[in-house]
Tab-separated table of C-alpha atoms and ligand atoms in Angstrom:
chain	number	residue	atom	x	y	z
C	6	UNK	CA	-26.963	-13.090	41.412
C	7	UNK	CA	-26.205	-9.509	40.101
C	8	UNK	CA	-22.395	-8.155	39.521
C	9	UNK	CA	-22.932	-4.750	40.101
C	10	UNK	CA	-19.165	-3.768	38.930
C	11	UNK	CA	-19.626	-5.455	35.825
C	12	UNK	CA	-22.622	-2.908	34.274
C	13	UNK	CA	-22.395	-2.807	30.763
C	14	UNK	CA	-24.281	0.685	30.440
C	15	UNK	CA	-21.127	2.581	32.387
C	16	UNK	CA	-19.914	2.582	29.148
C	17	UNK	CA	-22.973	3.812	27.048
C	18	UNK	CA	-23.861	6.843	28.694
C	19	UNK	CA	-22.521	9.336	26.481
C	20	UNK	CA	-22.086	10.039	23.048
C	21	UNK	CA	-18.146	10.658	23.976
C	22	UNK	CA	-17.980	7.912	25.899
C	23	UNK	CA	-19.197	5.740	23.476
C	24	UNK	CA	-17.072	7.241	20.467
C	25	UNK	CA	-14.344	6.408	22.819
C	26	UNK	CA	-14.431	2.687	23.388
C	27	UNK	CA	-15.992	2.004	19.570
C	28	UNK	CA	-14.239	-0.686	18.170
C	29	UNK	CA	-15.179	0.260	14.396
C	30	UNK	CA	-14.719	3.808	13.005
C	31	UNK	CA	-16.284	4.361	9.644
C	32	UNK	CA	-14.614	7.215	7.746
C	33	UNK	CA	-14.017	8.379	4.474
C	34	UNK	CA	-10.536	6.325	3.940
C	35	UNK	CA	-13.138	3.706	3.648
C	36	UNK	CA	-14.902	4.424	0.941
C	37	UNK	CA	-14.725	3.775	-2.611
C	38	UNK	CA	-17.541	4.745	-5.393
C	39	UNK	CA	-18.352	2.946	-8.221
C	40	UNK	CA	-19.078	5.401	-11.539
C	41	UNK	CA	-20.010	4.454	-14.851
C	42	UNK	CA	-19.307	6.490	-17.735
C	43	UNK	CA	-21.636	5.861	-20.962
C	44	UNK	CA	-20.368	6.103	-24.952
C	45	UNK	CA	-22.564	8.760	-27.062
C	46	UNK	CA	-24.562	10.257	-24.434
C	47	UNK	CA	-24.337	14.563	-24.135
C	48	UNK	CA	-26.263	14.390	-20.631
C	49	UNK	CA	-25.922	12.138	-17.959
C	50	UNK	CA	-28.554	9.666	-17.693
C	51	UNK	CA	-30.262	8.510	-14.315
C	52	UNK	CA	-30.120	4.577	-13.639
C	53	UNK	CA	-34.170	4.045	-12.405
C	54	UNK	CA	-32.976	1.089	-10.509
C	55	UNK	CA	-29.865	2.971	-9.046
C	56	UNK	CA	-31.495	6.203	-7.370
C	57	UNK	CA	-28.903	9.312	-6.971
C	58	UNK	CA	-26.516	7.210	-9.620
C	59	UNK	CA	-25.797	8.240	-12.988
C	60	UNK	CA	-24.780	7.329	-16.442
C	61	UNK	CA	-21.834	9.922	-17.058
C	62	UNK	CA	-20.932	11.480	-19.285
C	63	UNK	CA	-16.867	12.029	-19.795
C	64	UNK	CA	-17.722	15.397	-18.503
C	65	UNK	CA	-20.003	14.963	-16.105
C	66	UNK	CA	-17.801	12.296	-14.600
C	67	UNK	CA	-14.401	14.080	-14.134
C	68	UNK	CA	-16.664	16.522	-12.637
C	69	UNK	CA	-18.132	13.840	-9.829
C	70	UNK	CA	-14.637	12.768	-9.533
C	71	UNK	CA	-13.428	16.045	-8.170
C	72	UNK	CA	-16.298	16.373	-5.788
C	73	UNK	CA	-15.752	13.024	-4.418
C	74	UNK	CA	-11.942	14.024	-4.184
C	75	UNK	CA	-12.682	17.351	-2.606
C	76	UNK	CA	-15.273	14.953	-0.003
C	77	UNK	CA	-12.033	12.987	0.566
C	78	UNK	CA	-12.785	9.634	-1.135
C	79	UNK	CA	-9.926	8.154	-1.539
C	80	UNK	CA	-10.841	5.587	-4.735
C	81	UNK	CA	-12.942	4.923	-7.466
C	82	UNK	CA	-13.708	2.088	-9.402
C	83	UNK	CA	-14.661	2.613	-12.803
C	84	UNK	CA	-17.062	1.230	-15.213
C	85	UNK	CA	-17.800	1.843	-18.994
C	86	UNK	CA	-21.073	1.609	-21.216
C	87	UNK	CA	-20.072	1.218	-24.811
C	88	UNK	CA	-22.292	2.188	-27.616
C	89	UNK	CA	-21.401	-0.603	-29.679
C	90	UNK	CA	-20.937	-4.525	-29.026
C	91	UNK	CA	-19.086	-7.576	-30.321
C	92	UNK	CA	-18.904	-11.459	-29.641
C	93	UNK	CA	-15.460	-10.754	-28.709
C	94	UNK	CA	-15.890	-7.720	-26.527
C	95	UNK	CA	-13.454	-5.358	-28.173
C	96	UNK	CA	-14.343	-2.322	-26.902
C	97	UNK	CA	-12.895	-3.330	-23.566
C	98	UNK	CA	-9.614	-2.829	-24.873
C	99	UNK	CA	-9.774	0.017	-27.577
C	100	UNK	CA	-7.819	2.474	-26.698
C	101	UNK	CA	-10.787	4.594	-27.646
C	102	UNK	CA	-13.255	2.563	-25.913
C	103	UNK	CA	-14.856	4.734	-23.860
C	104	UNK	CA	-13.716	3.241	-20.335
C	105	UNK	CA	-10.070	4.331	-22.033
C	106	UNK	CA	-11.171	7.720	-22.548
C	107	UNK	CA	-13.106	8.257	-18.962
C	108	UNK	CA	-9.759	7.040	-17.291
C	109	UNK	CA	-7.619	9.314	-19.433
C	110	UNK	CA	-10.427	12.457	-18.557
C	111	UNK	CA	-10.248	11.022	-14.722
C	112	UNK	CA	-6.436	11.113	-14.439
C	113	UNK	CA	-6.694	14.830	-16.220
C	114	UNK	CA	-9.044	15.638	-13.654
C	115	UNK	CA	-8.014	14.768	-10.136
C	116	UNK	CA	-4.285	14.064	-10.859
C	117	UNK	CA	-2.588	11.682	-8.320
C	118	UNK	CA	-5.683	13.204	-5.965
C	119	UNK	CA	-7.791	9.882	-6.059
C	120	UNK	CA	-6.831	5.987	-6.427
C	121	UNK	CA	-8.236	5.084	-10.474
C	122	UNK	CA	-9.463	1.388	-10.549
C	123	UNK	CA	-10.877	0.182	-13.221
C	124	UNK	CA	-13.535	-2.870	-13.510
C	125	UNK	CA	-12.090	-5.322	-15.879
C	126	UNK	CA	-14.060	-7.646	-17.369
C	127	UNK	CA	-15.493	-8.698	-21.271
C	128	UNK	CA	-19.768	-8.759	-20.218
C	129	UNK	CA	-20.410	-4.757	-20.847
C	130	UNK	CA	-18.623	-5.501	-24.083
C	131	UNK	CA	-20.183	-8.271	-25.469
C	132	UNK	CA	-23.568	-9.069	-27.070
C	133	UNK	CA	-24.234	-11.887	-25.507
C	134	UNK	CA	-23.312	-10.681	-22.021
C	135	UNK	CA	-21.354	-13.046	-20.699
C	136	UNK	CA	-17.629	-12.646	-18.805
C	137	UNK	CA	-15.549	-13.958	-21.566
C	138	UNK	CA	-15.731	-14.773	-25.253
C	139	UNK	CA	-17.607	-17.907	-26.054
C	140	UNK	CA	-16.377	-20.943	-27.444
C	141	UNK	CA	-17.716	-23.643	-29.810
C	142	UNK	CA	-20.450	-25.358	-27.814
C	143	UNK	CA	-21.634	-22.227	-26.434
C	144	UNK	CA	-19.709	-21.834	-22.834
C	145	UNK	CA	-17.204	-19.189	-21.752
C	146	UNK	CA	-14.038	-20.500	-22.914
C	147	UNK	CA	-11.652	-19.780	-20.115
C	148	UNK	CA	-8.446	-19.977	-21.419
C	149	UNK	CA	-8.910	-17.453	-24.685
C	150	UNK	CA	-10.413	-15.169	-22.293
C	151	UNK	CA	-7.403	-14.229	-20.388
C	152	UNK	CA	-6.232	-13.513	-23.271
C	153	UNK	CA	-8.171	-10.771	-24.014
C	154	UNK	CA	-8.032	-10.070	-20.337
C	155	UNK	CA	-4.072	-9.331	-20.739
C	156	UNK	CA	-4.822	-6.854	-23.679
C	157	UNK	CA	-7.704	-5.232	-21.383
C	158	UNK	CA	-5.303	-4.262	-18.705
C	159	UNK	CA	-2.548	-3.480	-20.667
C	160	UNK	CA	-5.301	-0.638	-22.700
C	161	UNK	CA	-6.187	0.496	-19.033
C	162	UNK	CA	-3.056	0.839	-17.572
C	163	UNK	CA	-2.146	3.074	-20.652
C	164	UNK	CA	-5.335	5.090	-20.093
C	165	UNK	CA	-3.672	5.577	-16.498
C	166	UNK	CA	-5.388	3.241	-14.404
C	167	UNK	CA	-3.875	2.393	-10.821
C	168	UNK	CA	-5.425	-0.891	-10.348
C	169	UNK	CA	-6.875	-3.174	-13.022
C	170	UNK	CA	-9.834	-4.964	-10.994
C	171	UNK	CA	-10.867	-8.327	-12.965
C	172	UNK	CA	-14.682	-9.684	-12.061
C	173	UNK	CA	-15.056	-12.061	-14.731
C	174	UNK	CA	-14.094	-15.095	-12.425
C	175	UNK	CA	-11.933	-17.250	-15.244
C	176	UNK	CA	-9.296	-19.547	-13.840
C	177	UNK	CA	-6.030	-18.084	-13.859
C	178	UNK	CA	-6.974	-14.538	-14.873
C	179	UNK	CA	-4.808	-12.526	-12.023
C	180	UNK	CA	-1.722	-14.833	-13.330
C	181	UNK	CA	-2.291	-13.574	-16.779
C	182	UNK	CA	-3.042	-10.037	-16.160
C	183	UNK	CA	-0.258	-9.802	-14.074
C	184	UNK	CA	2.135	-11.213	-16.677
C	185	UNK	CA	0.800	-9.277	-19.233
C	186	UNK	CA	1.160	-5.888	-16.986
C	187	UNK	CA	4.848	-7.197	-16.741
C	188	UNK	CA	5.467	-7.795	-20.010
C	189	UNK	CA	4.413	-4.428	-20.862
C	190	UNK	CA	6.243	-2.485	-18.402
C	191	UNK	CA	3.234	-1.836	-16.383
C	192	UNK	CA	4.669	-3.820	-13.316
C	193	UNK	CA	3.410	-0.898	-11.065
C	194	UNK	CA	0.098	-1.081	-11.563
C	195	UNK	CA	-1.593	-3.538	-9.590
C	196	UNK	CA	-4.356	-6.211	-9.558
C	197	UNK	CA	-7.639	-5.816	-7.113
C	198	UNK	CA	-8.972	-9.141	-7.617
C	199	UNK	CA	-12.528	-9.506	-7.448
C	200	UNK	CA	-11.277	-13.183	-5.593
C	201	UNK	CA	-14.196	-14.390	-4.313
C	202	UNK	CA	-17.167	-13.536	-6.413
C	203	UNK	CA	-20.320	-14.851	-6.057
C	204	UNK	CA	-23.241	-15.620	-8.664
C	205	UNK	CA	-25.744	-13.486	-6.732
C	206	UNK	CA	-29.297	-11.894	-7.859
C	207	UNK	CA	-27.861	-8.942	-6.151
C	208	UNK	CA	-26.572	-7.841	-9.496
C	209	UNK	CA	-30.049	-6.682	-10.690
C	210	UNK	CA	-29.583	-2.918	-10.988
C	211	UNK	CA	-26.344	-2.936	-11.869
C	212	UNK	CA	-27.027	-4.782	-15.129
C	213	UNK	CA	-29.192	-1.973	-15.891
C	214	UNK	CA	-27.095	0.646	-15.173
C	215	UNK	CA	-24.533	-0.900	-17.516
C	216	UNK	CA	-27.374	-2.201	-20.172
C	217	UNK	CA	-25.936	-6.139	-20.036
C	218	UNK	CA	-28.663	-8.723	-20.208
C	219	UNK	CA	-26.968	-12.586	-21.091
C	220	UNK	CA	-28.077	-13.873	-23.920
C	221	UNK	CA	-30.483	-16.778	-24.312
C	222	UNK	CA	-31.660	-15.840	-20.196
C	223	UNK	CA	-28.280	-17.316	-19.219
C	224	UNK	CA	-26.594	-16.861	-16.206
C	225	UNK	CA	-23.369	-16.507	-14.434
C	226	UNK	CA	-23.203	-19.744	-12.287
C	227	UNK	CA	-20.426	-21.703	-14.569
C	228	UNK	CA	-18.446	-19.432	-13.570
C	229	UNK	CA	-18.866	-17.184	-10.871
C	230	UNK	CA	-19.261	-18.670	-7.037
C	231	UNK	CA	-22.542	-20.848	-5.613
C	232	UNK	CA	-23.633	-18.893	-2.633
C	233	UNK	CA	-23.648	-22.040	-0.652
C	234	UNK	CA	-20.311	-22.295	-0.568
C	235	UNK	CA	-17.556	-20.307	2.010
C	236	UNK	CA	-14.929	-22.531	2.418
C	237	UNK	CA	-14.551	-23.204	-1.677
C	238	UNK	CA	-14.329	-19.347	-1.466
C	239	UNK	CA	-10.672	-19.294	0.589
C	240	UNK	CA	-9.792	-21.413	-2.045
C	241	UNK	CA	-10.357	-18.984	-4.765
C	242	UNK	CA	-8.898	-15.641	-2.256
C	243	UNK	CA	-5.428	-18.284	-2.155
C	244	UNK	CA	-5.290	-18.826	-5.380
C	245	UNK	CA	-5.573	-15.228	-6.590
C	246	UNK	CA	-3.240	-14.358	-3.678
C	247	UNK	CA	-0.373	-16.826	-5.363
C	248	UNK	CA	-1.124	-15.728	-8.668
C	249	UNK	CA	0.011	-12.634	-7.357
C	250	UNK	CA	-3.310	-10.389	-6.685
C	251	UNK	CA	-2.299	-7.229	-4.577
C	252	UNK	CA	-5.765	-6.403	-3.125
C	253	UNK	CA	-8.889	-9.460	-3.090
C	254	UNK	CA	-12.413	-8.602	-2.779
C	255	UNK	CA	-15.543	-10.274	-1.625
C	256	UNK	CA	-18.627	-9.919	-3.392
C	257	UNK	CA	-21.226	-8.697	-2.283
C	258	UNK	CA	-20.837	-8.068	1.031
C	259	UNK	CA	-23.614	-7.888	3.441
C	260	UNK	CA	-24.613	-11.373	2.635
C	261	UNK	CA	-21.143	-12.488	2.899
C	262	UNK	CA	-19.646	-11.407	6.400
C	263	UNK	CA	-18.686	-14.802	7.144
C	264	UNK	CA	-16.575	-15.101	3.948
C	265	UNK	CA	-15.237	-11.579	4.865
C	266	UNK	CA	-14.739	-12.312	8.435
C	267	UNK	CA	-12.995	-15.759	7.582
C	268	UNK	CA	-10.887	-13.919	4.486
C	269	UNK	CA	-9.606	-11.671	6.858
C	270	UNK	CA	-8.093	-14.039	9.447
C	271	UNK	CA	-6.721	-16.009	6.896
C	272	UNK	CA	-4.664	-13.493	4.844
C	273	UNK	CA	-2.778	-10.571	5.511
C	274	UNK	CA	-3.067	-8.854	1.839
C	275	UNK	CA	-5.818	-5.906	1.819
C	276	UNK	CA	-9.526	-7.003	1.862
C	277	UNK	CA	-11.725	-5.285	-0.335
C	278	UNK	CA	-15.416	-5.715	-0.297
C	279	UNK	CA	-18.507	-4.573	-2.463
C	280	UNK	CA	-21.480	-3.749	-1.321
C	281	UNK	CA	-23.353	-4.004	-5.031
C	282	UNK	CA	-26.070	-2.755	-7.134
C	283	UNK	CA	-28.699	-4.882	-4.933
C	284	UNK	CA	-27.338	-3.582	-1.306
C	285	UNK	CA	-28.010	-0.609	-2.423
C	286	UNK	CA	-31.133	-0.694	-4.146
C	287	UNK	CA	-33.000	-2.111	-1.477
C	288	UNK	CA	-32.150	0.404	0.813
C	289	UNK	CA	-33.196	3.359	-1.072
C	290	UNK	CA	-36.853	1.739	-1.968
C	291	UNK	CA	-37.471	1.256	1.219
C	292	UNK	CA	-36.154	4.583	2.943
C	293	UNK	CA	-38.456	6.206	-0.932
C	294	UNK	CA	-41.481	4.142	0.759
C	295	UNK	CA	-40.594	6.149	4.215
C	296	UNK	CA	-40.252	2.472	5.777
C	297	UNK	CA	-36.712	2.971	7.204
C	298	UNK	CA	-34.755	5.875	7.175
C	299	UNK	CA	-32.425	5.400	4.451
C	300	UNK	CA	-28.615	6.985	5.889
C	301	UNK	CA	-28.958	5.482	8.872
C	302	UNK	CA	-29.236	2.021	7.491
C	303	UNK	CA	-26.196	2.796	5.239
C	304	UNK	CA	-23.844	3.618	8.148
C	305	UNK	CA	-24.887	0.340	9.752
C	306	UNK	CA	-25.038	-1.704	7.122
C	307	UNK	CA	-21.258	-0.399	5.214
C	308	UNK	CA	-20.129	-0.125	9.258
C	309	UNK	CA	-21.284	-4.114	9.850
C	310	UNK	CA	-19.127	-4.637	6.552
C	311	UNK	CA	-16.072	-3.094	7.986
C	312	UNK	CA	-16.811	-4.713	10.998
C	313	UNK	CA	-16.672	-7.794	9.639
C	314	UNK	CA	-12.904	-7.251	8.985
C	315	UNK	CA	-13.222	-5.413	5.201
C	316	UNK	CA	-10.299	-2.513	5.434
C	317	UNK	CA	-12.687	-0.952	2.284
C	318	UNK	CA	-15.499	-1.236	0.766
C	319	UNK	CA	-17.057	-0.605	-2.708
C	320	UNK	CA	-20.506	1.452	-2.397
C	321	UNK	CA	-23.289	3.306	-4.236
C	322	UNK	CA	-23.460	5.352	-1.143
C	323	UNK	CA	-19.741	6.485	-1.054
C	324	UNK	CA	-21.141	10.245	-1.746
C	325	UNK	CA	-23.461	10.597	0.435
C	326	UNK	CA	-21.837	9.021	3.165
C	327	UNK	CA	-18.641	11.044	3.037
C	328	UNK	CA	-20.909	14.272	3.325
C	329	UNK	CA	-22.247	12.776	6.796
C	330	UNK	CA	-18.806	11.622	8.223
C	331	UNK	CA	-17.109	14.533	6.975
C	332	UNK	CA	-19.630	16.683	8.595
V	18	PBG	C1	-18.948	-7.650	-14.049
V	18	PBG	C2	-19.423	-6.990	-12.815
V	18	PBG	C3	-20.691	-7.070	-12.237
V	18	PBG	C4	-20.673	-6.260	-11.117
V	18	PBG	C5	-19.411	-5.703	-11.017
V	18	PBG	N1	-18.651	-6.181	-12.070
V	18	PBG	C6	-21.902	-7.752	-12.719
V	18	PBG	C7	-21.968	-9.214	-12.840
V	18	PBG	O1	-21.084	-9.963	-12.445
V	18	PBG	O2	-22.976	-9.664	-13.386
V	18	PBG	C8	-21.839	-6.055	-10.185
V	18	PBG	C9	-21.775	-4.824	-9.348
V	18	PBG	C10	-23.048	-4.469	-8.655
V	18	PBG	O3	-24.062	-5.197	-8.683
V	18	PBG	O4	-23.052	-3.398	-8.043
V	18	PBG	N2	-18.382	-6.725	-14.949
């Protein structure tokens, strides 16, 4: 039996047509890049695993901050390489340490033009690479970490950060950032919580963009999220939600669309989500190798994010993408 006034293609034969009844519409609101400024470095330097990104310099990044501005991204998310490391990580809360500085040059830069967020979290500080400081048998020691954590945001919101985004995964750290943002008279800047985090190999480039490697071959898994797990993942977005998180993330993303999808039913605060280092990387090899054609996979792959019920998302591609759906 055929329906003949139920064809499906009615709908598909234009390009108008179809722009008309699309339920998802990718545009530059969407978007937010991910930029990394580097300590001690007078030229930026390219990340091999991270075509097209950079090491900045403070320079150079102000200056890719006002062409993403000018391109209409709304946000970016920032991320800092010191020259120098401690078991304790201070450099994450210097108030010369360079993520400090690149906020300070950002703000200069684009004024209230562009959302600042800044990454927040001890593992590009330390030497041993891990989230938080380490305690006496060798594990990340939750509760002195949010310590630090507090005195992190409280340096970045002083360096003029809008959002403080923590993706260390400790227990409790959106409670204390919060309260220390509140105790310091910061109570308008606000917490992105990178909620549901998982420990994911996807992370490969980025650790070299941002030179971490954890000590001893360690990895990640005592603290941040087994990938077998969605459900236990609600449970973290709640959690953070309570403790008072303005914006939660899932991360990464394209592996994650049921946790997104799920996340977004369940709670009405903004959903973030980050398509990472990994999600980005393999993309680009391939479209190098001529075996897909690179832009085109982008727009599906960050649209099937947003799809997925993500109101933004975090991407290597933010650039490039805004020059296609701004042209
Ligand atoms: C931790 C942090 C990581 C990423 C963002 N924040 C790395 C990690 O958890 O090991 C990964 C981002 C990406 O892969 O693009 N500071």
């Amino acid at each position: 039996m055929s329906f003949p006034q139920n064809r499906m293609r009615r709908l598909r034969r234009s390009a108008r047509l179809r722009d008309l009844v699309a339920e998802t519409r990718l545009s530059v609101d969407d978007l937010v890049a991910p930029l990394f400024v580097r300590e001690g470095t007078d030229a930026p330097q390219p990340i091999a695993a991270l075509p097209g990104v950079v090491q900045h310099t403070v320079e150079s990044l102000a200056k890719e901050a006002r062409r993403l501005a000018d391109l209409g991204v709304p946000a970016l998310v920032l991320f800092g390489v010191p020259a120098t490391k401690d078991p304790q990580g201070s450099q994450a809360w210097d108030p010369n340490g360079i993520v400090q500085v690149g906020l300070e040059a950002l703000r200069a830069e684009v004024g209230s033009h562009m959302v600042l967020i800044s990454d927040l979290c001890l593992d590009e500080y330390t030497d041993h690479g891990h989230c938080g400081v380490l305690g006496p048998g060798g594990e990340v020691a939750n509760d002195p970490t949010l310590e630090l954590y507090g005195q992190v945001a409280v340096a970045q919101a002083r360096a003029g950060a809008d959002l403080v985004a923590p993706s260390g995964m400790m227990d409790g750290q959106v409670a204390a950032i919060r309260a220390a943002l509140d105790g310091a008279g910061w109570a308008d800047v606000g917490v992105l919580a990178y909620a549901a985090k998982y420990s994911s190999a996807l992370y490969g480039p980025f650790r070299e963009a941002v030179g971490v490697s954890i000590a001893g071959g360690g990895d990640r898994r005592s603290y941040q999220q087994d990938p077998r797990n969605a459900r236990e993942a609600l449970r973290e977005i709640a959690l953070d939600v309570e403790e008072g998180a303005d914006i939660v993330m899932v991360k990464p993303a394209l592996a994650y669309l049921d946790v997104i999808a799920k996340a977004r039913q369940q709670f009405q605060v903004p959903l973030a989500a980050y398509h990472v280092s990994g999600e980005y990387a393999m993309v680009k090899a391939a479209a190098e190798r001529g075996w897909l054609d690179g832009t085109a996979v982008a727009l599906e792959h960050i649209g099937a994010v947003k799809r997925a019920g993500a109101d933004f998302i975090l991407t290597y591609f933010a650039g490039e993408l805004a020059e296609i759906l701004n042209g």
